Each structure stands twice: as structure tokens, then as C-alpha cells.
Amino acid sequence: MRDYQAFLAAAAALLGERGLTTDPDLVGPWLTDWRGRFTGRALALASPADTAEVAALVKLCGEFAVPIVPQGGNSGMCGGATPDDSGTALVLSLRRMNKVRAFDPAAHQITCEAGLVLQTLHETAEREGLRFPLTLGGKGSATVGGLISTNAGGTQVLRHGSMRAAVLGIEAVLADGSVFEALVPLKKDNRGFDLKQLLIGSEGTLGIVTAATLRLVPAVAERRVIWAGVGSLHAARKLLLHCEAAAGDALEGFEVMPQVTLDDVLHQLPTARAPLASPHEWHTLIELVAGPGGEERLGEVAETMLESAFEAGLLDDAVVSANETQAEAFWLIRDSIAAAERAKGPAVQHDISVPVAQMPAFVETAVPLVEAAFQGTEALAFGHLGDGNVHFHVIAPAGVDPAEWYAGEGKAISARVYDLVTQWHGSISAEHGIGQLKLGELERLGDPVHLALMRQVKQALDPQGLLNPGKLVPLASPADSF
Amino acid sequence: MRDYQAFLAAAAALLGERGLTTDPDLVGPWLTDWRGRFTGRALALASPADTAEVAALVKLCGEFAVPIVPQGGNSGMCGGATPDDSGTALVLSLRRMNKVRAFDPAAHQITCEAGLVLQTLHETAEREGLRFPLTLGGKGSATVGGLISTNAGGTQVLRHGSMRAAVLGIEAVLADGSVFEALVPLKKDNRGFDLKQLLIGSEGTLGIVTAATLRLVPAVAERRVIWAGVGSLHAARKLLLHCEAAAGDALEGFEVMPQVTLDDVLHQLPTARAPLASPHEWHTLIELVAGPGGEERLGEVAETMLESAFEAGLLDDAVVSANETQAEAFWLIRDSIAAAERAKGPAVQHDISVPVAQMPAFVETAVPLVEAAFQGTEALAFGHLGDGNVHFHVIAPAGVDPAEWYAGEGKAISARVYDLVTQWHGSISAEHGIGQLKLGELERLGDPVHLALMRQVKQALDPQGLLNPGKLVPLASPADSF
């Protein structure tokens, strides 16, 4: 039997009044994920002030066998930061640790604590003519630690990679309370296993990220956003290859959506206008970006790229943003898809990837297959074609009871989609992670050798199983349950 | 007691005549590393034909508790592929597995087996107008598997990263004989720990890389090689920052050497000429590269970059290669440094890195410090300033007995250099790895938390300790010796 009272007393002594609370009004908001899918209970909410406090707290949790649920902005998509309903876990918030420790604009590097909010990071970089090349809808709440722990994606992965590519150094507290320090970025270092990589994307199951050194890039001096209509997703893929060859590193985004999705958005956003005069089977949103000094050339690159695409018959119609207002109007359409679809009724959403070259064929196979198997549903794919990552949404038939549908047909649809994507050598989680939402599916569909290896690593680094239990790492069997 | 005869009989039955030999004439050449620093003994040399044979062999080794020393081109710098002198290990050569399994030029991807030689990979890519953006002196022998296992570097890391950055997918045999398959490259995949990253750079201590999917880039359509003289290494660093800003992704290499090193090379290469008319404290070799379509612009970029550098007083003199012959002549000087220094007599060499911004100060501190502490020696630094990675060579006083000097003062010098680089938060191995050469120094100077984590991972993935024992992973204590 764990002595929770003794633990709480020791934790309170360690962290002080600002650092620990059991007040339900203060703890409550952090027990449900932002999408409202998961609600748990917790012993308390800890908000340590620095890495030393995190380390001491983790050590204490080890002594009392108290599970730890690390939490950043609590805006993840898979319930990875929500405790289970046992009430035995401590929610460890990193939000108080939000300092910028060092900023070297000349070297394009910033070292900050895990609780720094993405929006603040953007603003900090901008003040020095730089930018952090990753953004996403939850930027007002998402923290650096959460972005690292989930290896977050977004719309700039095509050019800049996922969060992993932006992390130059890391500091983390391990399960035994020791501090893994690798913040000083060395461009070359071959002194052994790249342990930093193991912590990135591990959703707090191997260690708690407390700080990071991140890579910045020059601010955007000029951009061109192009909206182009094409006849099929295959045609979109051909256009992507053309843009990659013609624009090179200037190509920062390549998003796709079908006409029906565009219609849904226009229906929901009465002030928005269709970018092109007539309908097209598929629409592509292409962003070209230039840093300081590249402004003039960018217009030329965009023009040449589009002209040659027209000549080669790679697109049916296209328009280039004439100014920032228009560029933002194009992106507003893209960013409003999720809301527009929510308005259509209950839907199951799948963040999946397959090899980029396979994506058109996959979507053309999966859409009719799902719609035929589940009568009355509507399947839609949109998103980051350049990354081989689409968001595959299936909207419920009209008139269903939402709760009943989610629990029944919705689950069956998701299983079918994940079966299919696995057959296509793809991923059941492209950018949102596993958390608790997809743990069962990962266990069901994951490669046994990969899962065994994950368990071995987890067991080695967290033998007590106290770091974010029930997330990401499928257990070997229920008997192994922590 | 291990039953070696039974093991050899089973291995012979598994691999056939081409796949296993104990003939000393055939095994012998693979028992000494190419620099002649380490010589071991082995039970036999195994050369499996495919991944299934590797897997079966590793399983067999597990049953008989036979250690395995994986080997690619046997051209590593740290003795990582040489067995110890117990004669109990099996050398497992991947050289027979040299097939290209798949090549998709449009996607810039190639999947090949571990034994493919780097030179052959270059030629294969070139035939399709592509290139593999990593090269090094041993390209005629170095294999893809060896490059991955050592996370090899080279002169193009500044732009393209180390080997890790080129690896999109991996296949490896784990210690229990299971096959870890992650060859299909997904641009986004967040299904758990990135286990591939753990295998890259692990020198065969966690698994045996059998195949990989690699990233290719467009062939070089045009290049400009610039030789510039500057007054100090600090000035060279300022010039580097300027070139990064002015040339962006066109900047592919930035190498430095002091005047004395240039003189040594010119002395050794009577046909070579000094690129600049007068001497300079430091010389920089800057390479700008353009892919197809970027030829015209490259000349413009080079010109603007140099003009503004002159105007800002960032360099004293510079010359741009007028043609490929001249470009190659510049690189020949750079590539001849090692040989020129060898001709000067016994020397200890250190492949070290510190944060790029610190490198000038580090060299200015380390050179006089070492020369003062070890009278009569000459310390030289040259190499990849853009990566914060210099090769720091210390040449013995004239007239010493080489063997005696290496064993005595040479060792003391290396320890001093590694002490210093550790104080500067740098790495005792930037690009050559640890192998057996630096194992003791890693144990002495490594961060205890990092070392503990490495041992935990090693123990979890290779509990019998049969994968390349005595390399890379410092043991906790002699009692833990496998």
C-alpha cells in the first residue's frame, strides 16, 4: 500500500505552496484533455520551478511508487497528458518552467525550458529577425516540452522536418531522478548512442524533458501562396514533384483538399471566397518562402515554376497570392477544414501516413472502400501531401446518435482504416502520437519486433514503470500491467 | 566451456562453403584494422549471403555464446571492426551483401544492402543524375553498413549532415536473431521510440545493420571552390557566418588549415602550387554547389558573397576556381594534409568537436597549451570549421623513438587534449566513433548519466553481451566484463 499522505507531505515540503496543489478547482482543468475525450483523476498537481525540483520530485515518486503524468499545454491529440482514473498518479506540469535560458541569434540557437509556449517562442525569435519553423493550431498552449515529447508536425514539415529536426540539444530528468544533460549543441558527436533521439517522441515514458536547445531559421522576408486546381490526387502528386524540382528549398508547404471539403469550408465561412473560378476535383495549396535577400528571386521562381507546370499540363488553373491578405485568406481556408467538418456531424479522424508516392493510390482505394463498407458515411482526405500524411476523416451517416455511433461503427471504421494503412506499410500515427487513444491499435497492428524492442527499452529506462504509464508503450500482456 | 567445434560445424552447415572460413590466409587480412593499430584473432570469418542467414547466424551465436564482430570495409578509424585477441569471436563480414534492392530516382531514394561500397553507391546514383551527399577518403572500401554503424561524417556535413541525416530506413538483425525491419521511409511516423536512431552510430553493439534506405540529392551541376586567406581562426569563423548568410544552402563545405599545414602539403606535393600569392595565418577552402538549373545563379552568388566579404574586411585575399581542374587542385591540397603530416614523423591525432562558435578560441587555447606542456611538439588544427570539428594533430619532437613516444608522451598528450575538449563541453569523438581506440577515454571522461543510460540500453538489447564486445560501451566495472 502506497503511503499517499506521506508522499504529498514530502512533495509539498519540496515544492512549496506554488509548486503543489490538491485543490480540485486548480487540479480539475488539467484532468481532461482539450478535445474532451479523456478524463482522469490525480493525487495532486505538481508545478516545479526548475530542473532540480523536477529531479527531486521524480526521485520522491520513485521512493513512493507514485506514477507521474508529465504535462505541457495539455493540447495533445491522443490523451498522452491525461492521467488514468485510478487517482494514484501525480500530474507534473512543466508550465512554470518557461524561461529562455540562452539565445544566440548569430548561431540561430535558443535554449529554453520545457514550459515555454510555442507562440512565445515564435515571438522571441521574430524579435531577432528569426523564426522557429514549426507551427500548429494549438500554438497558444503547446509547449516546447510537449512538442518534443510528441515529435510534433505541422504544415512546414515538408521543408523543415518534424520537431525532431529542430532539436539540437536536450535536458531531461530520467526515471531514477538523474538529469540527462545534452543541451550544448555539437554539430558532430559520435560518442555513443544518440540517446537524445530516444527521448524525442517518447511521450514522457522514458524521461521528462525539462529544457532544449532549438534550431531557428531566418525570418520569412517574402512568400507566395499558390492555389492550384488539379484533376486527381495523382495529378497533385505530379505537381508536387514538379514544384520540388523547380522551387527546391523555397517550397515550404504542399497541402491538398478535395472539392467537397472546399465547399464545406466555404459553406461554414460565409466571408470566404473560392480561390478559383470553377470547381476542380482536387485543390492544392503551395507555399513558397524566401529569407532576407531572396525576395526578388522568389517571384521569378514562382513564375517559372507555374509556367512550366501549365505547359506540362500539370494543373488546370492556378492563382498566386497578390499580397499577404490574400495569402492569409488561402491559409484560412486550409485551417478551417477541421471546424467545417465538425459542423457536418460526428466523424472519426485518422492522422495517417504512407510513403509519399503511394498516397494518391491509397486515398483512391480507401475512400470508396470505407464508404462502401459503412453505408451512408462520407470519407474525406486532406492535408500534407508533401509528407505523405493525410488526415482521413469519415463522417457519420445523417441522424445517428453520436455517442452510440462513436462507440460502435466509428470504432469499426477506425479499425478498418488502420488495417488498411498497415497493409500499405504506413503509420497509424503520422504526427499526433499514440498517447492512450491509439495504444490498443498500436498493440494490435504494431510490428512485433518493434514492440518488443520498445518494451525492452522502456523496461531498461523505467523499471518501475512510473513514467506516464498507459501511454505509447503497449504492454506485453495484462499481467505486466504496472 | 563453449563448444567451438560444434558451433563451427553448425555455422558451416548454415552458410555453406562461401559463407564460412577458418583458413588463416582468408581470415588473416580482416584481423588487423587498416591503420595497423589493432590486431586480433577470430574463430572464423562468416560472410552470409542475405539477411536471413545473418539472422540465423546471430541466433546460433546466441546459443553457443559466441561473440560477434560485425565488419564492413574494415576501414574505420577506431578499431571498431577488429576482434580482441581471445580468438573466441566470429568476424561477421557484410561485404557479400552488396545488392541494390530498390532504386527510385524520382523519389531520390535507394535501398541497398549493408555491404554496398560507398564508391559503388556514388556511381549508382550518378547514373541517374543524382548523388549520395557523403564522401570520405576510404570510399573505395567503406560500406553502407559501416557508415551507418559509425554515423560517418566527411566534408559535406555542413550542408547535408552526417550519415544519420541520409538514413531514411533501416533493416537490422538484433541480438536475439530477430529482424528489425523499418526500410519503408515514411516522412512522418509517430508510433513510438525512433529505434532506428538508436542503431545508427551504435557500432554494431545493439544490432547488425543489414540494409538501409538512403536519401539522395540532385547531382552537382556546377560548383565554385574558393580559397581565401584570413588573419586568424576567429576571422575564419566570421567569414563562415557571412558565407552561411550570403550563400545559404549553396554552401557545402568550409574547411580551414593554418599556413604551416599548407606549407607542409606544398613541400610534400611538388606539383602543387599555393593558391594565393602570399602567406596568411589561416587558409579557408569554401565550396559552393548548385544542382541542375542553378548553374547560372551560382556564379552570381559566389561573386556577391566574396565582394561583400572583401568590403566588410572579412578576408585578406581570395581566389575562385576557374574550372574543375583548379577546383580539384584546391581539394587535393586539403585531402593531402594527413599524408603530409605523416611524413613529418610520429603524431597523435584527435578528431574532436566543440560548439562551432567556440572552435577558434579552443584552438587558440589548446595549441600553445599543448606545445608548452610537451616541449618540442608541434600542434596543428585543421578541418571542418563549419561543423565545429577539427582534427587536432600533435607531432612528436624530432628524433624520438616512435613506439616509445606513442606509448608514453603520445598517450599523455591525448589525455590532455581530451581533458581540455571535455572542459569545453566538446566531444572526444566528432566523426570517427569510439571503437576500442577511445573506449578508455570515454569511460574516464564521459558524463556518468550518459554512460549509465548507454549501459542500460546495451544490457536491454544485448543481455548476453555478444554484439561487438569491448567496443563503444564502457563497462560499469571489470566485474561486469562479458
Coordinates of N, CA, C and O in Angstrom, one line a residue, chain B residues 125-256:
Chain B
A125 N 24.2 6.2 -58.1 CA 23.4 7.5 -58.0 C 23.7 8.3 -59.2 O 22.8 8.9 -59.8
E126 N 25.0 8.4 -59.6 CA 25.4 9.3 -60.7 C 24.7 8.9 -62.0 O 24.4 9.8 -62.8
R127 N 24.5 7.6 -62.2 CA 23.9 7.2 -63.4 C 22.5 7.7 -63.6 O 22.0 7.7 -64.7
E128 N 21.9 8.1 -62.6 CA 20.5 8.7 -62.7 C 20.5 10.2 -62.4 O 19.5 10.8 -62.0
G129 N 21.6 10.8 -62.5 CA 21.7 12.3 -62.3 C 21.5 12.7 -60.8 O 21.1 13.8 -60.5
L130 N 21.9 11.7 -59.9 CA 21.7 12.0 -58.5 C 23.1 11.8 -57.8 O 24.1 11.4 -58.5
R131 N 23.2 12.2 -56.6 CA 24.4 11.8 -55.8 C 24.0 11.5 -54.4 O 23.0 11.9 -53.9
F132 N 25.0 10.8 -53.8 CA 24.8 10.5 -52.4 C 25.8 11.5 -51.7 O 27.0 11.4 -51.9
P133 N 25.2 12.4 -50.8 CA 26.0 13.5 -50.4 C 26.9 13.3 -49.2 O 26.8 14.0 -48.2
L134 N 27.6 12.2 -49.2 CA 28.6 12.0 -48.2 C 29.8 11.2 -48.8 O 29.6 10.3 -49.6
T135 N 31.0 11.7 -48.6 CA 32.1 11.0 -49.1 C 33.3 11.2 -48.1 O 33.3 12.1 -47.3
L136 N 34.2 10.3 -48.3 CA 35.4 10.3 -47.4 C 36.5 9.5 -48.0 O 36.3 8.8 -49.0
G137 N 37.7 9.6 -47.4 CA 38.9 9.0 -48.0 C 38.7 7.6 -48.4 O 39.2 7.1 -49.4
G138 N 38.1 6.8 -47.5 CA 38.0 5.4 -47.7 C 36.8 4.9 -48.5 O 36.4 3.8 -48.3
K139 N 36.4 5.8 -49.4 CA 35.2 5.4 -50.2 C 35.3 4.2 -51.0 O 34.3 3.5 -51.3
G140 N 36.5 3.7 -51.3 CA 36.6 2.5 -52.1 C 36.5 1.3 -51.3 O 36.3 0.2 -51.8
S141 N 36.5 1.4 -50.0 CA 36.3 0.2 -49.1 C 35.1 0.4 -48.2 O 34.4 -0.6 -47.8
A142 N 34.8 1.6 -47.7 CA 33.8 1.8 -46.7 C 32.4 1.3 -47.2 O 32.1 1.6 -48.4
T143 N 31.7 0.6 -46.4 CA 30.4 0.1 -46.8 C 29.2 0.9 -46.1 O 29.5 1.6 -45.1
V144 N 28.1 0.8 -46.7 CA 26.9 1.5 -46.2 C 26.7 1.1 -44.7 O 26.4 1.9 -43.9
G145 N 26.8 -0.2 -44.4 CA 26.6 -0.7 -43.1 C 27.6 -0.1 -42.1 O 27.2 0.4 -41.0
G146 N 28.8 0.0 -42.5 CA 29.9 0.6 -41.7 C 29.6 2.1 -41.5 O 29.8 2.7 -40.4
L147 N 29.2 2.8 -42.6 CA 29.0 4.2 -42.5 C 27.8 4.5 -41.5 O 27.9 5.5 -40.7
I148 N 26.8 3.7 -41.5 CA 25.7 3.8 -40.6 C 26.1 3.5 -39.2 O 25.8 4.2 -38.3
S149 N 26.8 2.4 -39.0 CA 27.2 2.0 -37.7 C 28.1 3.0 -37.0 O 28.1 3.0 -35.8
T150 N 28.9 3.7 -37.8 CA 29.7 4.7 -37.2 C 29.2 6.2 -37.4 O 29.9 7.1 -36.9
N151 N 28.0 6.3 -37.9 CA 27.5 7.6 -38.2 C 28.6 8.5 -38.9 O 28.9 9.6 -38.3
A152 N 29.1 8.1 -40.0 CA 30.3 8.7 -40.6 C 30.0 10.1 -41.0 O 28.9 10.5 -41.2
G153 N 31.1 10.9 -41.1 CA 31.0 12.3 -41.4 C 31.6 12.6 -42.8 O 31.1 12.0 -43.8
G154 N 32.5 13.5 -42.8 CA 33.2 13.9 -44.1 C 33.1 15.4 -44.3 O 32.9 16.1 -43.3
T155 N 33.3 15.8 -45.5 CA 33.5 17.2 -45.8 C 32.2 17.9 -46.2 O 32.1 19.1 -46.5
Q156 N 31.1 17.1 -46.3 CA 29.8 17.7 -46.7 C 28.8 17.8 -45.6 O 27.6 18.1 -45.8
V157 N 29.2 17.6 -44.3 CA 28.3 17.6 -43.2 C 27.6 18.9 -43.0 O 26.5 19.1 -42.6
L158 N 28.4 20.0 -43.3 CA 27.9 21.4 -43.1 C 26.5 21.5 -43.8 O 25.6 22.1 -43.2
R159 N 26.4 21.0 -45.0 CA 25.2 21.2 -45.7 C 24.2 20.0 -45.6 O 23.0 20.2 -45.5
H160 N 24.8 18.8 -45.6 CA 23.9 17.6 -45.7 C 23.9 16.8 -44.4 O 23.1 15.8 -44.4
G161 N 24.6 17.1 -43.4 CA 24.6 16.3 -42.2 C 25.5 15.1 -42.2 O 26.0 14.7 -43.3
S162 N 25.6 14.4 -41.1 CA 26.3 13.2 -41.0 C 25.5 12.0 -41.6 O 24.4 12.3 -42.1
M163 N 26.0 10.8 -41.6 CA 25.3 9.7 -42.2 C 23.9 9.6 -41.7 O 22.9 9.3 -42.4
R164 N 23.7 9.9 -40.4 CA 22.3 9.8 -39.8 C 21.3 10.6 -40.6 O 20.2 10.1 -40.8
A165 N 21.7 11.7 -41.1 CA 20.7 12.5 -41.9 C 20.4 11.9 -43.2 O 19.4 12.3 -43.8
A166 N 21.2 11.0 -43.7 CA 20.9 10.4 -45.0 C 20.1 9.1 -44.9 O 19.7 8.5 -45.9
V167 N 20.0 8.6 -43.7 CA 19.3 7.3 -43.5 C 17.8 7.5 -43.3 O 17.4 8.1 -42.3
L168 N 17.0 7.0 -44.3 CA 15.6 7.1 -44.2 C 14.9 5.9 -43.6 O 13.9 5.9 -43.0
G169 N 15.6 4.7 -43.8 CA 15.1 3.5 -43.3 C 16.2 2.5 -43.0 O 17.3 2.7 -43.5
I170 N 15.9 1.5 -42.2 CA 17.0 0.6 -41.8 C 16.4 -0.8 -41.6 O 15.2 -1.0 -41.3
E171 N 17.3 -1.8 -41.9 CA 17.0 -3.2 -41.5 C 18.1 -3.7 -40.7 O 19.3 -3.4 -41.1
A172 N 17.9 -4.3 -39.6 CA 19.0 -4.8 -38.8 C 18.6 -6.1 -38.1 O 17.4 -6.3 -37.8
V173 N 19.6 -6.9 -37.8 CA 19.4 -8.1 -37.0 C 19.8 -7.8 -35.6 O 20.8 -7.3 -35.3
L174 N 18.8 -8.1 -34.7 CA 19.1 -7.9 -33.3 C 19.7 -9.0 -32.6 O 19.9 -10.1 -33.2
A175 N 20.1 -8.8 -31.4 CA 20.9 -9.8 -30.6 C 20.2 -11.2 -30.5 O 20.9 -12.2 -30.5
D176 N 18.9 -11.2 -30.5 CA 18.2 -12.5 -30.4 C 17.9 -13.1 -31.8 O 17.2 -14.1 -31.9
G177 N 18.4 -12.5 -32.8 CA 18.3 -13.1 -34.2 C 17.0 -12.6 -34.8 O 16.7 -12.9 -36.0
S178 N 16.2 -11.7 -34.2 CA 15.0 -11.2 -34.8 C 15.5 -10.1 -35.8 O 16.5 -9.5 -35.6
V179 N 14.6 -9.8 -36.8 CA 15.0 -8.8 -37.8 C 14.1 -7.6 -37.6 O 12.9 -7.6 -37.6
F180 N 14.8 -6.5 -37.3 CA 14.1 -5.2 -37.1 C 14.0 -4.6 -38.5 O 15.0 -4.3 -39.2
E181 N 12.8 -4.5 -39.0 CA 12.6 -4.0 -40.4 C 11.9 -2.7 -40.3 O 10.8 -2.5 -39.8
A182 N 12.6 -1.7 -40.8 CA 12.0 -0.3 -40.9 C 12.6 0.4 -42.2 O 13.1 1.5 -42.1
L183 N 12.5 -0.4 -43.3 CA 13.1 0.2 -44.5 C 12.2 1.1 -45.3 O 12.7 2.0 -46.0
V184 N 10.9 1.0 -45.2 CA 10.0 1.8 -45.9 C 10.0 3.2 -45.3 O 9.6 3.4 -44.2
P185 N 10.4 4.2 -46.1 CA 10.6 5.5 -45.5 C 9.2 6.3 -45.4 O 8.6 6.5 -46.4
L186 N 8.9 6.6 -44.2 CA 7.7 7.5 -44.0 C 8.2 8.8 -43.6 O 9.1 8.9 -42.7
K187 N 7.8 9.9 -44.2 CA 8.3 11.2 -43.8 C 7.8 11.6 -42.4 O 8.5 12.3 -41.7
K188 N 6.7 11.0 -42.0 CA 6.2 11.3 -40.7 C 5.7 10.0 -40.1 O 4.9 9.2 -40.7
D189 N 6.1 9.7 -38.9 CA 5.7 8.4 -38.3 C 6.0 8.6 -36.8 O 7.1 8.6 -36.3
N190 N 4.9 8.7 -36.0 CA 5.0 8.9 -34.6 C 4.4 7.7 -33.8 O 3.5 7.9 -33.0
R191 N 4.9 6.5 -34.1 CA 4.3 5.3 -33.5 C 5.3 4.8 -32.4 O 5.3 3.6 -32.1
G192 N 6.0 5.7 -31.8 CA 6.8 5.2 -30.7 C 8.2 5.7 -30.7 O 8.5 6.6 -31.5
F193 N 9.1 5.1 -30.0 CA 10.5 5.5 -29.9 C 11.1 5.4 -31.3 O 10.8 4.4 -32.1
D194 N 12.0 6.2 -31.7 CA 12.6 6.1 -33.0 C 13.8 5.2 -32.9 O 15.0 5.6 -32.7
L195 N 13.5 3.9 -33.0 CA 14.5 2.9 -32.7 C 15.7 2.9 -33.7 O 16.8 2.5 -33.4
K196 N 15.3 3.3 -34.9 CA 16.3 3.4 -36.0 C 17.5 4.3 -35.5 O 18.6 4.0 -35.8
Q197 N 17.1 5.4 -34.9 CA 18.2 6.3 -34.4 C 19.1 5.7 -33.4 O 20.3 6.1 -33.3
L198 N 18.6 4.7 -32.7 CA 19.4 4.1 -31.7 C 20.5 3.2 -32.4 O 21.6 3.0 -31.9
L199 N 20.1 2.6 -33.5 CA 21.0 1.7 -34.2 C 22.1 2.5 -34.9 O 23.3 2.0 -35.1
I200 N 21.7 3.6 -35.5 CA 22.7 4.5 -36.2 C 23.8 4.9 -35.2 O 23.5 5.5 -34.2
G201 N 25.0 4.7 -35.5 CA 26.1 5.1 -34.7 C 26.4 4.2 -33.5 O 27.2 4.6 -32.6
S202 N 25.8 3.1 -33.5 CA 26.0 2.2 -32.3 C 27.1 1.2 -32.5 O 27.3 0.3 -31.7
E203 N 27.8 1.3 -33.6 CA 29.0 0.5 -33.9 C 28.7 -1.0 -33.7 O 29.6 -1.8 -33.2
G204 N 27.5 -1.5 -34.1 CA 27.3 -2.9 -34.1 C 27.1 -3.5 -32.7 O 27.1 -4.7 -32.5
T205 N 26.9 -2.6 -31.7 CA 26.8 -3.1 -30.3 C 25.4 -3.4 -29.9 O 25.1 -4.0 -28.9
L206 N 24.4 -2.9 -30.7 CA 23.0 -3.1 -30.4 C 22.3 -4.0 -31.5 O 21.2 -4.4 -31.3
G207 N 22.9 -4.1 -32.6 CA 22.3 -4.8 -33.7 C 23.2 -4.7 -34.9 O 24.2 -4.0 -34.9
I208 N 22.9 -5.6 -35.9 CA 23.8 -5.6 -37.1 C 23.0 -5.1 -38.3 O 22.0 -5.7 -38.7
V209 N 23.4 -3.9 -38.8 CA 22.7 -3.3 -39.9 C 22.9 -4.2 -41.1 O 24.0 -4.5 -41.5
T210 N 21.8 -4.6 -41.8 CA 21.9 -5.4 -42.9 C 21.4 -4.7 -44.2 O 21.8 -5.2 -45.3
A211 N 20.6 -3.7 -44.1 CA 20.2 -2.9 -45.3 C 19.7 -1.5 -44.8 O 19.5 -1.3 -43.7
A212 N 19.6 -0.6 -45.8 CA 19.1 0.7 -45.5 C 18.5 1.4 -46.7 O 18.8 1.0 -47.8
T213 N 17.6 2.3 -46.4 CA 17.1 3.1 -47.5 C 17.7 4.5 -47.3 O 17.6 5.1 -46.2
L214 N 18.3 5.0 -48.3 CA 19.1 6.2 -48.2 C 18.5 7.3 -49.1 O 17.9 7.1 -50.1
R215 N 18.8 8.5 -48.6 CA 18.3 9.8 -49.3 C 19.4 10.2 -50.3 O 20.6 10.3 -49.9
L216 N 19.0 10.5 -51.5 CA 19.9 11.0 -52.5 C 19.5 12.5 -52.8 O 18.4 12.9 -52.4
V217 N 20.4 13.2 -53.4 CA 20.1 14.6 -53.8 C 20.5 14.8 -55.2 O 21.2 13.9 -55.8
P218 N 20.1 15.9 -55.8 CA 20.4 16.1 -57.2 C 21.9 16.2 -57.4 O 22.7 16.6 -56.5
A219 N 22.4 15.7 -58.6 CA 23.8 15.8 -58.9 C 24.3 17.2 -58.9 O 23.5 18.1 -59.0
V220 N 25.6 17.4 -58.7 CA 26.1 18.7 -58.7 C 26.2 19.2 -60.2 O 26.8 18.5 -61.0
A221 N 25.6 20.3 -60.5 CA 25.6 20.7 -61.9 C 26.8 21.7 -62.1 O 27.3 21.9 -63.2
E222 N 27.1 22.4 -61.0 CA 28.1 23.4 -61.0 C 28.7 23.6 -59.6 O 27.9 23.5 -58.7
R223 N 29.9 23.9 -59.5 CA 30.5 24.2 -58.2 C 31.5 25.3 -58.4 O 32.1 25.5 -59.4
R224 N 31.7 26.0 -57.3 CA 32.8 27.1 -57.2 C 33.5 26.8 -55.9 O 32.9 26.7 -54.8
V225 N 34.8 26.6 -56.1 CA 35.7 26.4 -54.9 C 36.5 27.6 -54.7 O 37.2 28.1 -55.6
I226 N 36.4 28.1 -53.5 CA 37.1 29.4 -53.2 C 38.2 29.2 -52.2 O 37.9 28.4 -51.2
W227 N 39.3 29.7 -52.4 CA 40.4 29.7 -51.5 C 40.6 31.1 -50.9 O 40.8 32.0 -51.7
A228 N 40.5 31.2 -49.6 CA 40.6 32.6 -49.1 C 41.5 32.6 -47.9 O 41.6 31.6 -47.1
G229 N 42.3 33.6 -47.8 CA 43.3 33.8 -46.7 C 42.8 34.7 -45.7 O 42.2 35.8 -46.0
V230 N 42.9 34.4 -44.4 CA 42.4 35.2 -43.3 C 43.5 35.3 -42.2 O 44.4 34.5 -42.2
G231 N 43.3 36.3 -41.3 CA 44.3 36.6 -40.3 C 44.3 35.7 -39.1 O 45.2 35.6 -38.3
S232 N 43.1 35.1 -38.8 CA 43.0 34.3 -37.6 C 41.9 33.3 -37.8 O 41.1 33.4 -38.7
L233 N 41.8 32.3 -36.8 CA 40.7 31.4 -36.9 C 39.4 32.1 -36.5 O 38.3 31.8 -37.0
H234 N 39.5 33.1 -35.7 CA 38.3 34.0 -35.4 C 37.8 34.6 -36.7 O 36.6 34.7 -36.9
A235 N 38.7 35.1 -37.5 CA 38.3 35.7 -38.7 C 37.7 34.7 -39.7 O 36.7 35.0 -40.4
A236 N 38.2 33.5 -39.6 CA 37.6 32.4 -40.5 C 36.2 32.1 -40.0 O 35.3 32.0 -40.9
R237 N 36.0 32.2 -38.7 CA 34.6 31.9 -38.2 C 33.6 33.0 -38.7 O 32.5 32.8 -39.0
K238 N 34.1 34.3 -38.6 CA 33.3 35.4 -39.1 C 33.0 35.2 -40.6 O 31.9 35.5 -41.0
L239 N 34.0 34.8 -41.3 CA 33.8 34.6 -42.8 C 32.8 33.5 -43.0 O 31.9 33.6 -43.9
L240 N 32.8 32.5 -42.2 CA 31.9 31.4 -42.3 C 30.4 31.9 -42.1 O 29.5 31.5 -42.8
L241 N 30.2 32.7 -41.0 CA 28.9 33.2 -40.8 C 28.4 34.0 -42.0 O 27.3 33.9 -42.4
H242 N 29.3 34.8 -42.5 CA 29.0 35.6 -43.7 C 28.6 34.7 -44.9 O 27.6 35.0 -45.5
C243 N 29.4 33.7 -45.1 CA 29.1 32.8 -46.2 C 27.7 32.1 -46.0 O 27.0 31.9 -47.0
E244 N 27.5 31.7 -44.8 CA 26.2 31.0 -44.5 C 25.0 31.9 -44.8 O 24.0 31.5 -45.4
A245 N 25.2 33.2 -44.4 CA 24.1 34.1 -44.7 C 24.0 34.4 -46.2 O 22.9 34.5 -46.7
A246 N 25.1 34.6 -46.9 CA 25.1 35.0 -48.2 C 24.8 33.9 -49.2 O 24.1 34.1 -50.2
A247 N 25.2 32.7 -48.9 CA 25.1 31.6 -49.9 C 24.0 30.6 -49.5 O 23.5 29.8 -50.3
G248 N 23.6 30.6 -48.2 CA 22.5 29.7 -47.8 C 22.9 28.3 -48.1 O 24.0 27.8 -47.8
D249 N 21.9 27.6 -48.7 CA 22.1 26.1 -48.9 C 23.1 25.8 -50.0 O 23.5 24.6 -50.2
A250 N 23.6 26.8 -50.7 CA 24.6 26.6 -51.7 C 26.0 26.2 -51.0 O 26.8 25.6 -51.7
L251 N 26.1 26.7 -49.8 CA 27.4 26.4 -49.1 C 27.5 25.0 -48.7 O 26.7 24.5 -47.8
E252 N 28.4 24.3 -49.2 CA 28.5 22.8 -48.9 C 29.7 22.4 -48.1 O 29.7 21.4 -47.5
G253 N 30.8 23.3 -48.1 CA 31.9 22.9 -47.3 C 32.7 24.2 -46.9 O 32.7 25.2 -47.6
F254 N 33.3 24.1 -45.7 CA 34.1 25.2 -45.2 C 35.2 24.6 -44.3 O 35.0 24.2 -43.2
E255 N 36.3 24.5 -45.0 CA 37.5 23.8 -44.3 C 38.5 24.9 -44.0 O 38.7 25.9 -44.7
V256 N 39.3 24.6 -42.9 CA 40.4 25.5 -42.6 C 41.7 24.8 -42.4 O 41.7 23.6 -42.0

